[in-house]
PDB file of C-alpha atoms in Angstrom:
ATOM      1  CA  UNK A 481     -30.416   2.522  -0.684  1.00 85.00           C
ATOM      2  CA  UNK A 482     -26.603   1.809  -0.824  1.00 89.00           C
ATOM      3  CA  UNK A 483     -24.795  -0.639   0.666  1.00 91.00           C
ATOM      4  CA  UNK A 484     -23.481   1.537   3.534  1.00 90.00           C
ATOM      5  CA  UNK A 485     -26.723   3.271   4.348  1.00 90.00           C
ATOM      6  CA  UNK A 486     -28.326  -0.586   4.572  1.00 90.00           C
ATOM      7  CA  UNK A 487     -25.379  -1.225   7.269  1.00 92.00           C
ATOM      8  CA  UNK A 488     -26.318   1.533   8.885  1.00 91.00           C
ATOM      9  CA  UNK A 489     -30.328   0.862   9.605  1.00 89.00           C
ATOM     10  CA  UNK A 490     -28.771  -2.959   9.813  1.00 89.00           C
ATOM     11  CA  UNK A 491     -26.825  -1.570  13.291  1.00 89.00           C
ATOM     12  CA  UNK A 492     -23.918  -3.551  12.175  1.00 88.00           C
ATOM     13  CA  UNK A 493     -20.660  -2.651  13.990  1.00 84.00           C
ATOM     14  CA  UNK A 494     -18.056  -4.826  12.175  1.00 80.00           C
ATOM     15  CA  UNK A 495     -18.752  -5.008   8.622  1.00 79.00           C
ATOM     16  CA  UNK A 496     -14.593  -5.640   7.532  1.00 78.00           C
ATOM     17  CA  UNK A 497     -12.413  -8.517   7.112  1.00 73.00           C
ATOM     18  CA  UNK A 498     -12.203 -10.299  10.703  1.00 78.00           C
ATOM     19  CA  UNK A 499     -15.216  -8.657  12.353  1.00 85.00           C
ATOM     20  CA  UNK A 500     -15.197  -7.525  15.753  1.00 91.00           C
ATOM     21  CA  UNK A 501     -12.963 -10.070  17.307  1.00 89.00           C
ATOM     22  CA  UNK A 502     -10.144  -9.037  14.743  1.00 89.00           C
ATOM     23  CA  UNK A 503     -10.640  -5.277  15.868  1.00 93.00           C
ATOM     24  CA  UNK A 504     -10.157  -5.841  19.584  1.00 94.00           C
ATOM     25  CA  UNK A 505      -7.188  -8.328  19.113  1.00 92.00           C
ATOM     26  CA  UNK A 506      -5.469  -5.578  16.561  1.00 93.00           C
ATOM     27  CA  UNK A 507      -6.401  -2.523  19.806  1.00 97.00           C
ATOM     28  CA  UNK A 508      -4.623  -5.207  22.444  1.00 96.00           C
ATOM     29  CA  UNK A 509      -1.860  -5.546  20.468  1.00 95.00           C
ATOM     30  CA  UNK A 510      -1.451  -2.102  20.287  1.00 96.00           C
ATOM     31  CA  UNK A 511      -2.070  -1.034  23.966  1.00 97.00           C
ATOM     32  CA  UNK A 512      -3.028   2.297  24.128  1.00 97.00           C
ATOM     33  CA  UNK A 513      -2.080   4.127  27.209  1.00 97.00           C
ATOM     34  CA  UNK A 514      -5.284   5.621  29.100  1.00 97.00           C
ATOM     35  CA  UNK A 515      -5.524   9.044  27.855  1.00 98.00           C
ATOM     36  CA  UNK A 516      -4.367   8.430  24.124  1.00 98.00           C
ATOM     37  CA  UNK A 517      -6.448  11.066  21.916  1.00 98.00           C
ATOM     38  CA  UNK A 518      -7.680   8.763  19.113  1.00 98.00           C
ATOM     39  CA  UNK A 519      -9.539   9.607  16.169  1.00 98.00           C
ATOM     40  CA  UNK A 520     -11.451   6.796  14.489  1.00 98.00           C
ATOM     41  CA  UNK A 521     -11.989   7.978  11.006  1.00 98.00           C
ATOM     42  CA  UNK A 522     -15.008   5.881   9.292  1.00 96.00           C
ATOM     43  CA  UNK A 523     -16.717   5.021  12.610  1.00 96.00           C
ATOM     44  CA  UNK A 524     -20.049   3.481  11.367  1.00 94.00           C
ATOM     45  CA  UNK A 525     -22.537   2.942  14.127  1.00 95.00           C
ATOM     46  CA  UNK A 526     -19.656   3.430  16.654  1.00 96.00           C
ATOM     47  CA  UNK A 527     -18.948   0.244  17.934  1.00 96.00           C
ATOM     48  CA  UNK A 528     -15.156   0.240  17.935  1.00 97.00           C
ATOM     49  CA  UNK A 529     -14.815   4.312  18.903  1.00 98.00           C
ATOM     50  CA  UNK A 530     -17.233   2.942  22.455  1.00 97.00           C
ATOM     51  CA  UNK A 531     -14.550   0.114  22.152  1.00 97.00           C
ATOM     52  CA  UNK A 532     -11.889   2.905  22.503  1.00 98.00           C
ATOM     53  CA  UNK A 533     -13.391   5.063  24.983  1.00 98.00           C
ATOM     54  CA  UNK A 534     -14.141   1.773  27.497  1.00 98.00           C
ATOM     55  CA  UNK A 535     -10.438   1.098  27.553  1.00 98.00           C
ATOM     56  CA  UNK A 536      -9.702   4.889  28.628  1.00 98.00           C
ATOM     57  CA  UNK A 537      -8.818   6.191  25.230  1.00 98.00           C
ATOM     58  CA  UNK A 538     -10.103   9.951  24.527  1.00 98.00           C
ATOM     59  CA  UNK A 539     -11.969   9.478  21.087  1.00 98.00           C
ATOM     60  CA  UNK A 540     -13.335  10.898  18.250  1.00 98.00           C
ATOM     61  CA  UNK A 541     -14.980   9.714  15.681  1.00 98.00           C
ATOM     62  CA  UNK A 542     -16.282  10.526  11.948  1.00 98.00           C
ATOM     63  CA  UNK A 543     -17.891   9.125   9.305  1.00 97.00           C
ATOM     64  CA  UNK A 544     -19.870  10.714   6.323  1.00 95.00           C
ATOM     65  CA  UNK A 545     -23.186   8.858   6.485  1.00 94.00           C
ATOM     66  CA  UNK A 546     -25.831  10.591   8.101  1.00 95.00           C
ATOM     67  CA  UNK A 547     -27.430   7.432   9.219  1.00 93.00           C
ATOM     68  CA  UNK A 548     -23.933   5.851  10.483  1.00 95.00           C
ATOM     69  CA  UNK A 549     -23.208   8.922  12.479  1.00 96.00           C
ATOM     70  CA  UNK A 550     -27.149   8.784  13.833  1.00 94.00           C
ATOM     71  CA  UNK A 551     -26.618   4.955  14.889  1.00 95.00           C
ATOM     72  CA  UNK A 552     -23.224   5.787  16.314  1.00 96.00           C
ATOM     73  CA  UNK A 553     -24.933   8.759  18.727  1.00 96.00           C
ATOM     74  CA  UNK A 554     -27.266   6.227  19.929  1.00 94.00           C
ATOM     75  CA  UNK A 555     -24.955   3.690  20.889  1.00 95.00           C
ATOM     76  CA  UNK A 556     -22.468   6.167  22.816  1.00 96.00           C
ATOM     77  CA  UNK A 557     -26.084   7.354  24.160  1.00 96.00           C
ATOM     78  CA  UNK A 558     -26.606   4.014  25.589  1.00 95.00           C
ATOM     79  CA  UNK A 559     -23.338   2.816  26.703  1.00 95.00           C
ATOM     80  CA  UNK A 560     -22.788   6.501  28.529  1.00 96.00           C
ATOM     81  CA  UNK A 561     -19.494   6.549  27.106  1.00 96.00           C
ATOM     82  CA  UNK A 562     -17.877   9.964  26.135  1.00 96.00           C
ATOM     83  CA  UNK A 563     -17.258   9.976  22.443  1.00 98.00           C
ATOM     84  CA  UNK A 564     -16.926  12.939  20.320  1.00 98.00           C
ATOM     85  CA  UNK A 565     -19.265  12.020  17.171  1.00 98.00           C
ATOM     86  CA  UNK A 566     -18.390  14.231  14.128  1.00 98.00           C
ATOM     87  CA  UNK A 567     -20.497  14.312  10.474  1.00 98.00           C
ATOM     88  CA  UNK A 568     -17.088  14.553   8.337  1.00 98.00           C
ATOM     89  CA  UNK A 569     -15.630  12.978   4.806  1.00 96.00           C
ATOM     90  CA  UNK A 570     -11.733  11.390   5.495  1.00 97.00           C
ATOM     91  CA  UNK A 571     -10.713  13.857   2.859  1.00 95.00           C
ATOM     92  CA  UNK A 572     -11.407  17.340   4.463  1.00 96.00           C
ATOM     93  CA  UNK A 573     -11.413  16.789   8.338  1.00 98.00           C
ATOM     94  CA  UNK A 574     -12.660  19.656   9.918  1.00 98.00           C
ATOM     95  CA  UNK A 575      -9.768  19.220  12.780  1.00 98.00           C
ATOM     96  CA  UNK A 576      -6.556  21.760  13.308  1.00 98.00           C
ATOM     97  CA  UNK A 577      -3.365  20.065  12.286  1.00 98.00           C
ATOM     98  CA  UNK A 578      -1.668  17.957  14.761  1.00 98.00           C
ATOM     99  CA  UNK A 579      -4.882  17.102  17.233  1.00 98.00           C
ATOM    100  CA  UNK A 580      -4.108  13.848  16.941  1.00 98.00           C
ATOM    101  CA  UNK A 581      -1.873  11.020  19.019  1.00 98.00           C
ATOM    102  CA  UNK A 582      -3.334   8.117  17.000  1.00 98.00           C
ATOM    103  CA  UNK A 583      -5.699   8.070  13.959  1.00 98.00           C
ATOM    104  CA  UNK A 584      -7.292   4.746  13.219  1.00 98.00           C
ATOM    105  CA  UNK A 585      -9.121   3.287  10.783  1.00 97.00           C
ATOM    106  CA  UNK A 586     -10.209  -0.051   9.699  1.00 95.00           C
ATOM    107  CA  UNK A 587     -11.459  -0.518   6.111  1.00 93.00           C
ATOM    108  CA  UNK A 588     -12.217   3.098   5.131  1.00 95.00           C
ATOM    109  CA  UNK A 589      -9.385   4.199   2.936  1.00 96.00           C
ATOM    110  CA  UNK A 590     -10.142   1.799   0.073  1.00 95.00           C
ATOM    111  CA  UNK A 591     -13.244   3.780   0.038  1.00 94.00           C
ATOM    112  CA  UNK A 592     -12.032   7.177  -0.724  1.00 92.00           C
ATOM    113  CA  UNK A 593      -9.311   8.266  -3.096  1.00 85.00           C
ATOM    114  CA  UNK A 594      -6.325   7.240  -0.796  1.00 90.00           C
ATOM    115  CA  UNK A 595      -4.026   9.882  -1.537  1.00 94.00           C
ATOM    116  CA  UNK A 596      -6.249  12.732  -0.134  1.00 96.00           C
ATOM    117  CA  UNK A 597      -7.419  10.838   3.030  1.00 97.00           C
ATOM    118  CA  UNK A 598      -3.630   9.538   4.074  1.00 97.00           C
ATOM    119  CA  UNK A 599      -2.474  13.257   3.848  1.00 97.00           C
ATOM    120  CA  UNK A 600      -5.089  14.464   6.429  1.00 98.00           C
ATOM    121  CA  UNK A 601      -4.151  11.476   8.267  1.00 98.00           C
ATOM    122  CA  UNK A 602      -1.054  12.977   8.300  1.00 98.00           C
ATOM    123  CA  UNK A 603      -1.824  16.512   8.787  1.00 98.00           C
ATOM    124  CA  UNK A 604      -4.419  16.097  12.071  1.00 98.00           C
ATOM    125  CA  UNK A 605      -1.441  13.835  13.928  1.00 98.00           C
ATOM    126  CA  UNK A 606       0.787  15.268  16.260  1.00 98.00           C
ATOM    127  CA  UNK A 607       4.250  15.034  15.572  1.00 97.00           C
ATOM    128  CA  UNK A 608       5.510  11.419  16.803  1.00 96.00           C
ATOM    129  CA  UNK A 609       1.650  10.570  15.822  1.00 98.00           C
ATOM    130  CA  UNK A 610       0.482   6.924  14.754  1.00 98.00           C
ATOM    131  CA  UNK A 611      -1.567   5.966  12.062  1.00 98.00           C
ATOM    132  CA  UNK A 612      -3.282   2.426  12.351  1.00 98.00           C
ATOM    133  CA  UNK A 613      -4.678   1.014   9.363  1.00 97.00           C
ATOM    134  CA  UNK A 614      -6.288  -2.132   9.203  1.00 94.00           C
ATOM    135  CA  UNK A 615      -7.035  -2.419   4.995  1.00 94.00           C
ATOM    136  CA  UNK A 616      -9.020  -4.357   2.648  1.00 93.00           C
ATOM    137  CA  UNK A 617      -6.608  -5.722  -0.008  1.00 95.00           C
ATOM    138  CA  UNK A 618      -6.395  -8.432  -2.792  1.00 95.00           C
ATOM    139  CA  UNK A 619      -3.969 -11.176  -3.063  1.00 95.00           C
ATOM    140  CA  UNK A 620      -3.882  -9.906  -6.795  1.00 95.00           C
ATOM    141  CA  UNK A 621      -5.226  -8.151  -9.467  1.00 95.00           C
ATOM    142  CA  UNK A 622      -8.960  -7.973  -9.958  1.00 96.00           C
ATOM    143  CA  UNK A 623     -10.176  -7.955 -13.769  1.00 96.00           C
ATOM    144  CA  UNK A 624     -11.758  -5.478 -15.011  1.00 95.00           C
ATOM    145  CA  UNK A 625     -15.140  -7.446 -15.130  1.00 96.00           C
ATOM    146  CA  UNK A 626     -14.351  -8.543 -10.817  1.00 96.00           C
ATOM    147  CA  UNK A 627     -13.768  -4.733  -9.901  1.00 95.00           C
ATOM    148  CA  UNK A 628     -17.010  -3.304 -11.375  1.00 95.00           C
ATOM    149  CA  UNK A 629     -18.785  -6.209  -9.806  1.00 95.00           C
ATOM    150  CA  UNK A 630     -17.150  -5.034  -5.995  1.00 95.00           C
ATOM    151  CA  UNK A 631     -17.412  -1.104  -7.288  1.00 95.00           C
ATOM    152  CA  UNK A 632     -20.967  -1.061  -8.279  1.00 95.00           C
ATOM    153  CA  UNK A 633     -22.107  -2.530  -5.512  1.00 95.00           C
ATOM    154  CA  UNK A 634     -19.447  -1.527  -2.635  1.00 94.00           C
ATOM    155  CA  UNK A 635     -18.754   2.134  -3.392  1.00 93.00           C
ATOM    156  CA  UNK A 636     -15.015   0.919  -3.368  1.00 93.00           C
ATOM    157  CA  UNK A 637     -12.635   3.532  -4.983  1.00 90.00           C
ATOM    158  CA  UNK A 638      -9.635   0.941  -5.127  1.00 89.00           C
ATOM    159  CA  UNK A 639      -9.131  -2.573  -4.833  1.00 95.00           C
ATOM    160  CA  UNK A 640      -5.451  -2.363  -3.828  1.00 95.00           C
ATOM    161  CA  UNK A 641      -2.701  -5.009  -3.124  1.00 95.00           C
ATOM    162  CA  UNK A 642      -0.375  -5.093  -0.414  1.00 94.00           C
ATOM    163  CA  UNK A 643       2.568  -3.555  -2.827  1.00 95.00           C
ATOM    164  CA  UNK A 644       0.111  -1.324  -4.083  1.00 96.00           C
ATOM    165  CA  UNK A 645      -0.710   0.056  -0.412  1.00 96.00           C
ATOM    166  CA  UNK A 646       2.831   0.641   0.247  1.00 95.00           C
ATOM    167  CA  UNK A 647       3.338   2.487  -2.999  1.00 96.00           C
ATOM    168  CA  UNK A 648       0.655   5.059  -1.967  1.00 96.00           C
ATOM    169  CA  UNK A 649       2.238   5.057   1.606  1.00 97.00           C
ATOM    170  CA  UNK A 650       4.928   5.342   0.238  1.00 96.00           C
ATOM    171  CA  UNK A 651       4.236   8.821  -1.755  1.00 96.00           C
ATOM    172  CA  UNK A 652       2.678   9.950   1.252  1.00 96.00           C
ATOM    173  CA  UNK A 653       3.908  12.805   3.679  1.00 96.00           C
ATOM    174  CA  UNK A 654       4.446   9.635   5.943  1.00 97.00           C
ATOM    175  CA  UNK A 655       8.118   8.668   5.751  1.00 93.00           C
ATOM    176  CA  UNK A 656       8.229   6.173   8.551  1.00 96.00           C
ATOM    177  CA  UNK A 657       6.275   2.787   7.752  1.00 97.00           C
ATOM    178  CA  UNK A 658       5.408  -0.405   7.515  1.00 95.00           C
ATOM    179  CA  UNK A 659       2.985  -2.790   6.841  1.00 93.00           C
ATOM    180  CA  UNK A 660       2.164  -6.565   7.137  1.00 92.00           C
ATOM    181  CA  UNK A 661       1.900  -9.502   4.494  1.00 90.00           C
ATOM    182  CA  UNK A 662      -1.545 -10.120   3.085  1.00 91.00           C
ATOM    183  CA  UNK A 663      -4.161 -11.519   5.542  1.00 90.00           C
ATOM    184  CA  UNK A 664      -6.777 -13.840   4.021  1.00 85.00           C
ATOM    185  CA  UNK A 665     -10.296 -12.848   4.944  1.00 77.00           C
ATOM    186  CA  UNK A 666     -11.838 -15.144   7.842  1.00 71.00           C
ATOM    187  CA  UNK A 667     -15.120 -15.710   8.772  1.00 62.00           C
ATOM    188  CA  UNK A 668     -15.956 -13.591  11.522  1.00 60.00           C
ATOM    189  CA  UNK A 669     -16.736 -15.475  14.908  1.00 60.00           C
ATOM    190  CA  UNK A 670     -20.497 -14.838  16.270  1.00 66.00           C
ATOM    191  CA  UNK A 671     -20.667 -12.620  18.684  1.00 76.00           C
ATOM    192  CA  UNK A 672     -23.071 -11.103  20.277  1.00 84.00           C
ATOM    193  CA  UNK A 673     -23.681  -6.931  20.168  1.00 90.00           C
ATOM    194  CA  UNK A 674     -25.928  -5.736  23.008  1.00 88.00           C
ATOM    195  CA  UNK A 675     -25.843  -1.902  21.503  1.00 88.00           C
ATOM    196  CA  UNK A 676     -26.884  -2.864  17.756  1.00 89.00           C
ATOM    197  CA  UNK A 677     -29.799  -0.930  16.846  1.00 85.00           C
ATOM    198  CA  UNK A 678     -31.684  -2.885  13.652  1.00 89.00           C
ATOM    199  CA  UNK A 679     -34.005  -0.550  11.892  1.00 88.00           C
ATOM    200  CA  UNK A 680     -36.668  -4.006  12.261  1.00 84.00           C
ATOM    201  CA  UNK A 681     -38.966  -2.981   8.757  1.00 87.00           C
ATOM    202  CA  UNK A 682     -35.739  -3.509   6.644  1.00 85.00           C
ATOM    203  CA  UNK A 683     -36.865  -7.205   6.840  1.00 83.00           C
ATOM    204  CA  UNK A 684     -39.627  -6.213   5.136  1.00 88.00           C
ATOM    205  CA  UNK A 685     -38.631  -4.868   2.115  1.00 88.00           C
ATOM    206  CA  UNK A 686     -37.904  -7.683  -0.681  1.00 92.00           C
ATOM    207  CA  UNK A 687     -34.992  -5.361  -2.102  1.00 91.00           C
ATOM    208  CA  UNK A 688     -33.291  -4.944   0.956  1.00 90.00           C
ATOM    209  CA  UNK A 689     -33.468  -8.776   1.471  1.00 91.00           C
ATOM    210  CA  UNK A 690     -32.196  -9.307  -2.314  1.00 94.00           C
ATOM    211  CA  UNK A 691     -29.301  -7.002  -1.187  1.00 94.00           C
ATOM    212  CA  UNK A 692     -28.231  -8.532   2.021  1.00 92.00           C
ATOM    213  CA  UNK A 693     -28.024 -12.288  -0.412  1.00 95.00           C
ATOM    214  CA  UNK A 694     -25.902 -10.329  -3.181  1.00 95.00           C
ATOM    215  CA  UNK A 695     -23.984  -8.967  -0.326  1.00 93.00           C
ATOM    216  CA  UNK A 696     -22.991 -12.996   0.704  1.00 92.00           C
ATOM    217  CA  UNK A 697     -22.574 -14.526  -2.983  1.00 96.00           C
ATOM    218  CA  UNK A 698     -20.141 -11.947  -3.231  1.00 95.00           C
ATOM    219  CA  UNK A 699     -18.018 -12.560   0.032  1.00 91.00           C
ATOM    220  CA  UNK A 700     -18.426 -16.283  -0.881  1.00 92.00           C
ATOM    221  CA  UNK A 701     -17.085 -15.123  -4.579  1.00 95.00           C
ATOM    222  CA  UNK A 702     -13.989 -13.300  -3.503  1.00 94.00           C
ATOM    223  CA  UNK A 703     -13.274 -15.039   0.161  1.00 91.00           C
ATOM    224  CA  UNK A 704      -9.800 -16.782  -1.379  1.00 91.00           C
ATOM    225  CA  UNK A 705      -8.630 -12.736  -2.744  1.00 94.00           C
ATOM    226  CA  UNK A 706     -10.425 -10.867  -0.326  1.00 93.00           C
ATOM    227  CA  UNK A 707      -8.574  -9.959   3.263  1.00 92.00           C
ATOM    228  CA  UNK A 708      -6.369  -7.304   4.867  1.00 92.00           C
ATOM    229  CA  UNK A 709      -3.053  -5.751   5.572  1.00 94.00           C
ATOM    230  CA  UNK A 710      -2.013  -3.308   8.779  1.00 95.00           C
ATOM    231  CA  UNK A 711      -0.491  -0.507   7.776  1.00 97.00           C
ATOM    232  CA  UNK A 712       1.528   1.505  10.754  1.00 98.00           C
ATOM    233  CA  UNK A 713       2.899   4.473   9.888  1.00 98.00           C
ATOM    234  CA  UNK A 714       4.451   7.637  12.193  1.00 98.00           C
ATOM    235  CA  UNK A 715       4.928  11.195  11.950  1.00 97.00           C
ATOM    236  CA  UNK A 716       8.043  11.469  12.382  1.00 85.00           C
TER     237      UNK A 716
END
C-alpha cells in the first residue's frame, strides 16, 4: 500500500499544509460567484469539491486513485451534493479545451511532473480562466539524502521552492501570474469531518500502523522547511 491509497481507506479529506481550515479560508478569500464551473484537480475523498458545490459552485473533480475517487463518490453520495467525480491523471484530462472558469488544486502538482499538468491547466480554462494553486514548497534546497527520504515514501516528483515554482510558471502557457512568499507549514486545527469514511481494519494491520508513525516523524522532521505558496495565474 502507498501512502495515497492508505489516505484514501484512512477517509482523510485534508492531508496538505494547513488542513481543512486553510482550504476554506483560501475559497473565502477568493469568493466564487454561485455558478463558477470549477474543476478540482486531485480531489481525494472529495471533501473540498462538496466544499465547492455547498457554496453554489458547479464542480468537477478528478483524481487518479481508484480508491480516492471511490471515497469521494461516497461522500457526494451522502452529502446529496451534485459533483461531477471523474477517474483522470492531471496530465491528460479527458476535458475539451476551455471548460473551465476556475481550476483548483491544492497540493497535487508537486506530485506530477509540473510542466505537463500546468499546461492542461491551461488548456481546459476558458479564456479569462483562473488557476488556484495552493503548493507544497521548501524554504530551501533539500539534499539529496532529505529528497529520497520525502520521494520514497511520498510519491513526490519535486520538492520545489517558491522561485523554483515561478520559474515553471513562468515557462508555462500562463503569462499572467503571481504567487505569494513561502508559508511555513502549521499544524492543522482539529476539526471534526462528519463524511470521513475510515476503512476501520486498517487499524489492524501492524504495517499500516508503522506507516501512519513514519508518516509523523517525517512532518515533525521537515515542519521548519515544509509549507506552501498560492500560485494565481489567468488565461489571459
Amino acid at each position: 500500500m502507498d501512502y495515497h491509497s492508505l489516505l484514501a481507506r484512512l477517509g482523510e479529506g485534508s492531508a496538505h499544509p494547513g488542513g481543512f481550515q486553510a482550504t476554506k479560508e483560501f475559497i473565502e478569500l477568493i469568493g466564487f460567484p454561485r455558478g463558477t464551473q470549477v474543476l478540482e484537480v486531485g480531489c481525494g475523498t472529495g471533501r473540498t469539491a462538496c466544499y465547492l458545490a455547498s457554496l453554489g459552485c458547479k464542480v468537477t473533480a478528478i483524481d487518479r486513485n481508484k480508491a480516492m475517487i471511490h471515497k469521494a463518490a461516497q461522500r457526494a453520495n451522502l452529502s446529496g451534493l451534485p459533483v461531477h467525480i471523474v477517474q483522470a491523471d492531471a496530465a491528460a484530462m479527458p476535458f475539451p479545451d476551455e471548460t473551465f472558469d476556475v481550476v483548483f488544486t491544492e497540493s497535487v502538482t508537486a506530485f506530477t511532473q509540473g510542466r505537463t499538468a500546468i499546461n492542461e491547466y491551461w488548456r481546459v480554462l476558458k479564456p479569462q480562466g483562473v488557476l488556484y494553486d495552493r503548493e507544497l514548497a521548501f524554504a530551501r534546497q533539500l539534499t539529496a539524502v532529505q529528497k529520497k527520504k520525502l520521494q520514497s515514501f511520498y510519491g513526490l516528483h519535486h520538492m520545489r521552492t517558491v522561485p523554483e515554482w515561478l520559474k515553471l510558471i513562468s515557462n508555462s502557457r500562463f503569462h499572467h501570474y503571481s504567487a505569494s512568499q513561502f508559508m511555513q507549514m502549521k499544524q492543522p486545527m482539529s476539526d471534526h469531518d462528519p463524511l470521513r469514511v475510515i476503512d476501520p481494519e486498517l487499524f489492524t494491520k501492524p504495517e499500516v500502523v508503522a506507516m501512519m508513525m513514519k508518516n509523523e516523524r517525517l512532518m515533525s522532521s521537515f515542519a521548519k522547511v515544509m509549507g506552501s505558496i498560492v500560485i494565481t495565474a489567468w488565461k489571459a
